[in-house]
Coordinates of C-alpha atoms in Angstrom, one line a residue:
M1 CA 80.2 -50.7 37.0
A2 CA 77.7 -50.6 34.7
K3 CA 75.5 -53.3 33.7
I4 CA 72.6 -54.6 31.5
T5 CA 69.8 -56.2 32.6
L6 CA 68.1 -58.6 29.9
K7 CA 64.4 -59.1 30.2
L8 CA 61.8 -61.3 28.2
N9 CA 58.2 -61.1 29.0
D10 CA 58.7 -59.1 32.3
E11 CA 60.8 -61.6 33.4
V12 CA 64.7 -61.2 34.2
I13 CA 66.9 -63.3 32.0
K14 CA 70.2 -62.6 33.0
E15 CA 72.4 -59.5 34.1
I16 CA 75.6 -59.0 32.1
S17 CA 78.2 -56.7 33.2
I18 CA 80.0 -54.0 30.5
S19 CA 83.5 -53.7 30.2
K20 CA 84.8 -50.2 29.6
D21 CA 87.6 -51.6 27.7
R22 CA 85.6 -53.7 24.9
E23 CA 82.4 -53.3 23.1
L24 CA 79.2 -55.8 24.1
T25 CA 77.8 -57.1 20.9
I26 CA 74.4 -58.0 20.7
G27 CA 72.4 -60.0 17.8
R28 CA 71.2 -63.0 16.5
D29 CA 74.7 -64.4 15.9
Q30 CA 76.1 -66.9 18.1
R31 CA 79.4 -64.7 17.6
N32 CA 77.7 -61.9 19.6
D33 CA 78.5 -61.6 23.4
L34 CA 74.8 -61.1 23.9
Q35 CA 72.8 -63.7 21.4
L36 CA 69.1 -63.0 21.1
D37 CA 66.7 -65.4 19.7
N38 CA 64.1 -63.7 17.8
L39 CA 63.7 -63.2 14.0
A40 CA 63.2 -59.6 14.5
V41 CA 66.9 -59.4 16.0
S42 CA 69.6 -58.8 13.2
R43 CA 72.6 -61.2 13.0
F44 CA 74.8 -58.5 14.4
H45 CA 72.2 -55.9 15.7
A46 CA 74.0 -53.6 18.0
K47 CA 76.7 -53.0 20.5
I48 CA 77.3 -51.0 23.7
Y49 CA 80.4 -49.4 24.3
K50 CA 82.3 -46.5 26.1
Q51 CA 83.6 -43.8 24.5
G52 CA 84.9 -40.9 26.5
W53 CA 82.6 -40.0 29.4
P54 CA 79.2 -42.2 28.7
Y55 CA 78.7 -45.3 27.2
Y56 CA 76.7 -45.5 24.1
I57 CA 74.4 -47.8 22.1
E58 CA 74.8 -48.2 18.6
D59 CA 72.6 -50.0 16.2
M60 CA 74.2 -51.4 13.2
K61 CA 72.1 -50.2 10.5
T62 CA 69.3 -52.9 11.4
T63 CA 66.1 -53.3 9.5
N64 CA 64.0 -53.4 12.8
G65 CA 66.1 -50.8 14.6
T66 CA 66.8 -50.7 18.2
Y67 CA 65.0 -48.3 20.5
L68 CA 66.2 -46.1 23.3
N69 CA 63.3 -45.4 25.6
D70 CA 60.8 -46.0 23.1
K71 CA 62.2 -43.7 20.5
M72 CA 64.2 -45.6 17.4
I73 CA 67.9 -44.5 17.0
S74 CA 69.4 -43.5 13.7
W75 CA 72.9 -44.3 14.8
K76 CA 74.3 -44.0 18.3
E77 CA 72.7 -42.5 21.7
A78 CA 74.6 -41.8 25.1
L79 CA 73.0 -44.0 27.7
T80 CA 72.3 -42.9 31.1
N81 CA 71.1 -45.1 34.2
N82 CA 68.0 -46.8 34.1
D83 CA 67.4 -46.3 30.3
I84 CA 65.5 -49.1 28.4
I85 CA 66.9 -50.5 25.4
T86 CA 64.1 -52.6 23.2
I87 CA 65.9 -55.0 20.6
G88 CA 63.0 -57.3 19.3
K89 CA 61.3 -58.9 21.6
Y90 CA 63.5 -58.1 24.3
V91 CA 64.1 -55.5 26.6
L92 CA 67.6 -54.3 28.2
I93 CA 67.5 -52.0 31.0
Y94 CA 71.2 -50.2 31.4
H95 CA 72.7 -49.6 34.6
D96 CA 75.5 -47.9 35.6
T97 CA 76.2 -47.7 39.5
S98 CA 79.2 -46.1 39.6
L99 CA 78.3 -42.6 38.8
D100 CA 75.2 -41.3 36.8
Y101 CA 75.7 -38.9 34.1
E102 CA 72.8 -36.5 35.5
D103 CA 74.3 -36.5 39.0
A104 CA 78.0 -35.7 37.1
K105 CA 76.6 -32.9 34.8
D106 CA 75.2 -30.8 37.4
R107 CA 79.1 -30.6 39.0
S108 CA 81.3 -27.7 37.6
F109 CA 84.6 -28.5 35.9
D110 CA 88.0 -27.4 37.4
P111 CA 90.6 -28.4 34.8
N112 CA 93.4 -27.8 37.8
A113 CA 91.5 -30.4 39.8
T114 CA 93.2 -33.6 40.3
I115 CA 90.8 -36.6 38.7
K116 CA 90.7 -40.1 40.4
V117 CA 89.7 -43.1 38.5

């Protein structure tokens, strides 16, 4: 299961589970799933969602940007276990406890194999 740990000033504020069937919206507006109270955060700042294999973080063309591991993203980026997302003064740490992408990419793919989900 994937989740986000939300931190502010090195203190954990909360942990949020991410649904594989629904995007998690992030922003200052109360209509977001995760509301961040900071003027550096846009009303609708970013979203996290699953598309195919990995989860993605997508910046919604914000003025102040979304940072993934200290690098500003220009659109969307795939997430891997323990990635650090910075939005305004908040830090979000992505965790995927079900299967880490780094572990999975070393395995060979057998198109005839049965895949259990």
